[in-house]
mmCIF file of C-alpha atoms in Angstrom:
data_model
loop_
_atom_site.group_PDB
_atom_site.id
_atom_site.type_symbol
_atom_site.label_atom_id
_atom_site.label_comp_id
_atom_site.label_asym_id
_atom_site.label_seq_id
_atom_site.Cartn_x
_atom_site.Cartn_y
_atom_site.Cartn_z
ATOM 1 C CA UNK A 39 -12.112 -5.179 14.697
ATOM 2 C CA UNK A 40 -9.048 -3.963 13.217
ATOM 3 C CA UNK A 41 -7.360 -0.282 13.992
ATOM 4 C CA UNK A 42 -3.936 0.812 13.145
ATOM 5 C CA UNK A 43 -2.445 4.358 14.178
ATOM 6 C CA UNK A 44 0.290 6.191 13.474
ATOM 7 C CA UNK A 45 1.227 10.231 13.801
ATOM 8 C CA UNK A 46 -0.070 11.675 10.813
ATOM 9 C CA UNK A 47 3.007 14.123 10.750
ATOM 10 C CA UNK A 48 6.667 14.319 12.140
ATOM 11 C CA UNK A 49 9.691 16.985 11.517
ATOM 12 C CA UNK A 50 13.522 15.743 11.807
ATOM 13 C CA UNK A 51 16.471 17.380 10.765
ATOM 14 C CA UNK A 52 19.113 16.205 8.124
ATOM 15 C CA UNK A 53 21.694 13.667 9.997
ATOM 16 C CA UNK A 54 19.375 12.508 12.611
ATOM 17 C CA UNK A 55 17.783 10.054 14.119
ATOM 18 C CA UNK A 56 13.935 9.451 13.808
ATOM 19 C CA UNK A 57 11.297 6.974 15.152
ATOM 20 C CA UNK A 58 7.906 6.247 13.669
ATOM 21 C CA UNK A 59 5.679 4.352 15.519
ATOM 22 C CA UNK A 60 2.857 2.405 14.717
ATOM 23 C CA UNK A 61 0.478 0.904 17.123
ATOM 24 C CA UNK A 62 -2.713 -2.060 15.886
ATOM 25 C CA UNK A 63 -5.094 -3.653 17.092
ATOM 26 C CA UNK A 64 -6.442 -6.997 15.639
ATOM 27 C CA UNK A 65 -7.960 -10.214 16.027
ATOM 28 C CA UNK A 66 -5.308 -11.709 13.856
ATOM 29 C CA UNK A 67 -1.964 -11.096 13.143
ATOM 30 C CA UNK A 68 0.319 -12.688 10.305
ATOM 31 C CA UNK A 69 3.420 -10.002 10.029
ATOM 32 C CA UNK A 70 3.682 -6.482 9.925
ATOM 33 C CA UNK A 71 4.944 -4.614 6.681
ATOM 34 C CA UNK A 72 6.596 -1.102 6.580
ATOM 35 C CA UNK A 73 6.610 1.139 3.164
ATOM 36 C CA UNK A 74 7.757 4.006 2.195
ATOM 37 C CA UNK A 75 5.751 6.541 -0.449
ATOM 38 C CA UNK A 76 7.229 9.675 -2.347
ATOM 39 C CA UNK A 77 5.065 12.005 -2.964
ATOM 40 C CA UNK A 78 2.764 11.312 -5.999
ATOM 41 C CA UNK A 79 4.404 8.385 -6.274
ATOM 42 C CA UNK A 80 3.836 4.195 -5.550
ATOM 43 C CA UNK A 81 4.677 2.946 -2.274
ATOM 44 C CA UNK A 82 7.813 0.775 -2.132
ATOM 45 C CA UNK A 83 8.379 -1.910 0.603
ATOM 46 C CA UNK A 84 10.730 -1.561 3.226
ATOM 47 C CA UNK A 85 10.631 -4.290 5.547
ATOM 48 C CA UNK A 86 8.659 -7.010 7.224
ATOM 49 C CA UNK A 87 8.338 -8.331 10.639
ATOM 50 C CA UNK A 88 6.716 -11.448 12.416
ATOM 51 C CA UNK A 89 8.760 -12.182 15.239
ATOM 52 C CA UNK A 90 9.142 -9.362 17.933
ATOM 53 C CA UNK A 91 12.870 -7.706 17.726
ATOM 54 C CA UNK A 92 14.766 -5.612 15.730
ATOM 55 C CA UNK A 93 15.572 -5.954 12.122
ATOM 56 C CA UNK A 94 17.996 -4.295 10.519
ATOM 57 C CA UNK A 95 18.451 -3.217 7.010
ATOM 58 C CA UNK A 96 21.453 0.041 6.424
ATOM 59 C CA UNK A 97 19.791 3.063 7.671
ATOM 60 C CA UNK A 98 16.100 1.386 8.291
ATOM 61 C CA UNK A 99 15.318 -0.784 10.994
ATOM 62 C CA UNK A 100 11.815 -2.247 12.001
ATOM 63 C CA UNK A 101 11.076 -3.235 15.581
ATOM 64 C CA UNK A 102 7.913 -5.486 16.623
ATOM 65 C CA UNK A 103 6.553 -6.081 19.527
ATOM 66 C CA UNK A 104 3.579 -8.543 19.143
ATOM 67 C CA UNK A 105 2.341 -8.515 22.650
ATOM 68 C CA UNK A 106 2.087 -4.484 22.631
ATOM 69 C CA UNK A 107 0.458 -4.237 18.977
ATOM 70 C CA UNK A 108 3.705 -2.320 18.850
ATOM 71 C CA UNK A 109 5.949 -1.571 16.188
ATOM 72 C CA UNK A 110 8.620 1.225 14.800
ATOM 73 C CA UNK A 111 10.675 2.246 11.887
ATOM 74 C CA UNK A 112 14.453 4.058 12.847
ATOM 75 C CA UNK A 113 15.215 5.908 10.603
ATOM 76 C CA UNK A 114 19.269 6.887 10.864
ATOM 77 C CA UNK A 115 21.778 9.062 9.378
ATOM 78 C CA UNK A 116 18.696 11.388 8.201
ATOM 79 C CA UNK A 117 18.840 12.692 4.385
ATOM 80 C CA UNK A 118 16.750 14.916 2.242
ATOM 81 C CA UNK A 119 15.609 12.291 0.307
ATOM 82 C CA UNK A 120 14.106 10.545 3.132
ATOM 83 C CA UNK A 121 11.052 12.999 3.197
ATOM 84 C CA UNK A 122 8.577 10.928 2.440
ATOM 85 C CA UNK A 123 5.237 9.386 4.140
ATOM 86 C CA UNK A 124 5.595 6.054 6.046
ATOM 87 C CA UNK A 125 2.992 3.401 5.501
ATOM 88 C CA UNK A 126 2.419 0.736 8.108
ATOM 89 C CA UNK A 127 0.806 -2.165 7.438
ATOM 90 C CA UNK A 128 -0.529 -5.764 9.645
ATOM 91 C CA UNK A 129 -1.314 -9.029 7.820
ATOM 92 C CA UNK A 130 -4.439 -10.171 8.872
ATOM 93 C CA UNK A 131 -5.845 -13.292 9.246
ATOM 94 C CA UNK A 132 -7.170 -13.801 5.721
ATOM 95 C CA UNK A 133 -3.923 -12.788 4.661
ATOM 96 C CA UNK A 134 -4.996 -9.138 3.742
ATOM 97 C CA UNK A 135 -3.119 -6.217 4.232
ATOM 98 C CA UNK A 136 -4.535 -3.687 6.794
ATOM 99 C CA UNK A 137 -3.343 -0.233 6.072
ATOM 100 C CA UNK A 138 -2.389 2.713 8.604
ATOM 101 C CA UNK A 139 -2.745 6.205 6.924
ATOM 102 C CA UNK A 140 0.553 7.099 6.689
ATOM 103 C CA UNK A 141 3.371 9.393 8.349
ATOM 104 C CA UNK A 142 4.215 12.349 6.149
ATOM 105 C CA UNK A 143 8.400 12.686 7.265
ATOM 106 C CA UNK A 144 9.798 16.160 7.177
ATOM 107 C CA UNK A 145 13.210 16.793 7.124
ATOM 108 C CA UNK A 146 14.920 19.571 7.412
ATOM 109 C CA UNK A 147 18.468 21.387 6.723
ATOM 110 C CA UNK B 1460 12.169 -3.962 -15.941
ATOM 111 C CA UNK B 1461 8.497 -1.956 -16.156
ATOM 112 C CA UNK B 1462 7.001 -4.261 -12.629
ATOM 113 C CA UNK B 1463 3.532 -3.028 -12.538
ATOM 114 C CA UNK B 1464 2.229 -0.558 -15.121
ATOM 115 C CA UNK B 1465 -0.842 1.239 -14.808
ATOM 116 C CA UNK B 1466 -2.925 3.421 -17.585
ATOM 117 C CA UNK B 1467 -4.245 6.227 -17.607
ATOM 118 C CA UNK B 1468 -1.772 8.148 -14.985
ATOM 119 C CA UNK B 1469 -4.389 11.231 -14.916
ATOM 120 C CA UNK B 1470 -8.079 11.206 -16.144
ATOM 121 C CA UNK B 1471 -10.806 13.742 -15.234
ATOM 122 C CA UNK B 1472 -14.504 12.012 -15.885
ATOM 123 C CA UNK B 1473 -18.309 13.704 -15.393
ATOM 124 C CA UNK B 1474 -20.754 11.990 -13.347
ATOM 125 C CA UNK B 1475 -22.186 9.040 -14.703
ATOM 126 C CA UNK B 1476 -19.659 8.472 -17.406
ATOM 127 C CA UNK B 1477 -17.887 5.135 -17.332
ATOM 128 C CA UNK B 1478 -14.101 4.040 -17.672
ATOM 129 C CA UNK B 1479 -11.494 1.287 -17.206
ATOM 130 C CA UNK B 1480 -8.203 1.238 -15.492
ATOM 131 C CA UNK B 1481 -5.946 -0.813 -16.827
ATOM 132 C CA UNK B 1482 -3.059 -2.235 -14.767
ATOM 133 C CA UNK B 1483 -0.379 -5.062 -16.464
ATOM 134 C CA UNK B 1484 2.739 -6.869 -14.253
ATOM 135 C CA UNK B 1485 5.032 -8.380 -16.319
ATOM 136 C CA UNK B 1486 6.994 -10.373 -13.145
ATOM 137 C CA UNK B 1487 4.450 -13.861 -13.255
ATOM 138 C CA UNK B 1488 2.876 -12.734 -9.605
ATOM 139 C CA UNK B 1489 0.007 -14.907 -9.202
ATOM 140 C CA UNK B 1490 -1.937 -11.804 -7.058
ATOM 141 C CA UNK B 1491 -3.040 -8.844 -8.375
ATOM 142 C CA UNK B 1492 -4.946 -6.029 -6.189
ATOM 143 C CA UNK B 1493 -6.990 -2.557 -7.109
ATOM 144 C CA UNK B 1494 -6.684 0.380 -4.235
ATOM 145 C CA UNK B 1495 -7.679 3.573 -3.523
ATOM 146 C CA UNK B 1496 -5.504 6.102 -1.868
ATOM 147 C CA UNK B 1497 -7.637 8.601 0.022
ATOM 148 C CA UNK B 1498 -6.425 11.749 2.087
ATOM 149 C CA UNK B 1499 -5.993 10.767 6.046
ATOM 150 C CA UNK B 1500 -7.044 7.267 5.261
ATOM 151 C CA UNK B 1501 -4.818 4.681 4.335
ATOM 152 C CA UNK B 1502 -4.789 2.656 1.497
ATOM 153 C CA UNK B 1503 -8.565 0.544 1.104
ATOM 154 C CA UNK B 1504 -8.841 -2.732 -0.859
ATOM 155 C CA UNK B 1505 -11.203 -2.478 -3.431
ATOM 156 C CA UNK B 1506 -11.093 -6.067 -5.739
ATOM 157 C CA UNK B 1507 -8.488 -8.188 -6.057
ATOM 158 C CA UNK B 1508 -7.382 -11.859 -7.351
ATOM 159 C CA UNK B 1509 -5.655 -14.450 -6.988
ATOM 160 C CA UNK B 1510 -5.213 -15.973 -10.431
ATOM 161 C CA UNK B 1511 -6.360 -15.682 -13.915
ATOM 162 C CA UNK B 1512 -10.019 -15.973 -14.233
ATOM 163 C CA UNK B 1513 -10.860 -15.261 -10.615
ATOM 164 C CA UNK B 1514 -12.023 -12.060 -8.483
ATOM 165 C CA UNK B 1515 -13.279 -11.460 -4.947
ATOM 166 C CA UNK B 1516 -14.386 -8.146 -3.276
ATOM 167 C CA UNK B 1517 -12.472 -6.158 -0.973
ATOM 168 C CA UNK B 1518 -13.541 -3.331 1.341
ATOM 169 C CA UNK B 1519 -14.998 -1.180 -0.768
ATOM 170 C CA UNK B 1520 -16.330 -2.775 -3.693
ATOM 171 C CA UNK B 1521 -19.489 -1.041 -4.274
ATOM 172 C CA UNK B 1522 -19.689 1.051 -7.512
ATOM 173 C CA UNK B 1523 -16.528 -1.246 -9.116
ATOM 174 C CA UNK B 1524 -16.026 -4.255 -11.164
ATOM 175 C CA UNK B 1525 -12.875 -6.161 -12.125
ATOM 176 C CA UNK B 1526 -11.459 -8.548 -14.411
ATOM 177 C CA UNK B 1527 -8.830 -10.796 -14.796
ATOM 178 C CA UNK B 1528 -8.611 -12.898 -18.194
ATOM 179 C CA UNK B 1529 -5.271 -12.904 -18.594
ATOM 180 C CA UNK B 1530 -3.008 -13.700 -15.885
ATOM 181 C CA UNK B 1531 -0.689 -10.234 -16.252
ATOM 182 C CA UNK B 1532 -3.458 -7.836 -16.272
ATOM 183 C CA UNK B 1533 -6.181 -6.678 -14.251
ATOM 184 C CA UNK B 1534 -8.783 -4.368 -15.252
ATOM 185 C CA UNK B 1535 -10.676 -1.989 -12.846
ATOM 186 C CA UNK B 1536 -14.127 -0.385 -14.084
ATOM 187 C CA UNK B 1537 -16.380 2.413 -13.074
ATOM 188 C CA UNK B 1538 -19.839 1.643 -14.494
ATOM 189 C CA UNK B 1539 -20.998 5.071 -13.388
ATOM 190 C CA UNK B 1540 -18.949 7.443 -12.226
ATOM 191 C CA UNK B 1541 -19.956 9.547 -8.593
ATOM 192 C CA UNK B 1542 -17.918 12.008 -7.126
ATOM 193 C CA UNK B 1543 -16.986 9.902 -4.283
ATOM 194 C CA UNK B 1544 -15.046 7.927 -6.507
ATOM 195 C CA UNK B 1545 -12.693 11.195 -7.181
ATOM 196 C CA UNK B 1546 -9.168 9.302 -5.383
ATOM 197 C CA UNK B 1547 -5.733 8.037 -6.515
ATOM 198 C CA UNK B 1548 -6.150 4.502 -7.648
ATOM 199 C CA UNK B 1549 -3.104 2.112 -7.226
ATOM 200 C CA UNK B 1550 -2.800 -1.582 -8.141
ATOM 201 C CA UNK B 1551 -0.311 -4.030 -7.002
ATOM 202 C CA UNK B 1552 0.768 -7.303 -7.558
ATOM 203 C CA UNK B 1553 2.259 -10.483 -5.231
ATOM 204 C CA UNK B 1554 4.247 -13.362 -5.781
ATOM 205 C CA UNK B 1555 1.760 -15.158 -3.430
ATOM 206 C CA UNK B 1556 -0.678 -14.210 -0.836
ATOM 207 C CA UNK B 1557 1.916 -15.689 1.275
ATOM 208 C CA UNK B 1558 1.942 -13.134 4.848
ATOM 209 C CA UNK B 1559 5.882 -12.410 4.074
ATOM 210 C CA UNK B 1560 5.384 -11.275 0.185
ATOM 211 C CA UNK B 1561 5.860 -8.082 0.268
ATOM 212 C CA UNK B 1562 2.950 -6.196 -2.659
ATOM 213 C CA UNK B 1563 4.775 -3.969 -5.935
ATOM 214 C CA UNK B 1564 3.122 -0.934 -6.845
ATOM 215 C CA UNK B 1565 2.227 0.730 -10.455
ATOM 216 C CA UNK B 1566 2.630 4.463 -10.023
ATOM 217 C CA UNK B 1567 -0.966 5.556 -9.672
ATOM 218 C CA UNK B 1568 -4.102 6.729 -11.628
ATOM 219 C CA UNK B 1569 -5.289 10.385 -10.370
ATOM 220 C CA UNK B 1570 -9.181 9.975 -11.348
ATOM 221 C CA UNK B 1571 -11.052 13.541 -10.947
ATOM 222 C CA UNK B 1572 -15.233 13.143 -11.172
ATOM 223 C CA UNK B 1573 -16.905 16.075 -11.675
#
């Protein structure tokens, strides 16, 4: 079968540093997707990963590691507006997406 | 530059009535794909398709029925409505089913059953 898990909640202050991880497990594997959703609002993608490494986008970088089921999203340079829950997501082997239920992202003054 | 529009955003329904959620892309994505956003539970594939004229069940299917006759729209319906079914529905919308093509979002449609 298929399981994805992630910390339902986590707390940072404004100007850090934070990591969410996300751990899977799956008979198939075809990339792993991050997104990010405001409150009562759509989620909206933030990267992609198939090879294990870093990626690196401004503030946001995704980190796979394929042989682990193991990835993370850095989150740098913390703002307000960054509170938000963090979808992770696997491509499976029929090409569907496989959803984690989210990290709600405090941040605080 | 509207992406993926969905209708009604809120809508509060009594058991047993019926309704359609209507969702319409206006970027050419050959994908389109009904969700349901549950508390604690991430998001759960209902229908989706893969090109005008076609449909294929998702995870949860049961109680739901979808078309697709035009290639920008795709229409979700409740038959019947059950309280189960209160969630926040999302569709979305791909280039490709390609693994790298990242899915767009409408903004949502709260559905309350009573």
């Amino acid at each position: 079968g298929q399981n994805i898990d992630q910390p339902t909640e986590m707390t940072a202050t404004e100007g850090a540093i934070v990591q969410i991880n996300c751990t899977y497990q799956t008979s198939g594997f075809n990339g792993l997707f991050w997104y990010q959703q405001h409150a009562g609002e759509a989620p909206t993608f933030l990267s992609y990963n198939v090879l294990d490494g870093l990626e690196e986008k401004g503030r946001f970088s995704s980190f796979l590691s394929r042989s682990k089921g193991y990835s993370y999203l850095l989150l740098k340079e913390l703002q307000m507006k960054d509170s938000a829950s963090y979808l992770c997501a696997l491509t499976d082997s029929n090409y569907q997406l496989i959803w984690g239920a989210g990290t709600k992202l405090i941040i605080k003054p | 530059n509207a992406g993926v529009t969905q209708t009604p955003k809120f809508r509060v329904l009594k058991t047993g009535q019926s309704m359609t959620l209507l969702c319409a892309q206006d970027m050419n994505h050959e994908y389109m794909y009904w969700y349901r956003q549950d508390p604690g539970m991430g998001l759960r594939l209902i229908h989706y398709s893969v090109g005008e004229g076609t449909t294929a069940k998702g995870e949860v299917p049961d109680g739901y029925n979808v078309s697709r006759l035009k290639k920008q729209n795709f229409l979700l319906g409740l038959e019947s409505a059950a309280p189960s079914q209160t969630s926040v529905y999302f569709c979305a919308s791909s280039y490709s089913d390609s693994p790298s093509q990242p899915q767009h979002f409408g903004d949502g449609t709260r559905l309350s059953i009573l």
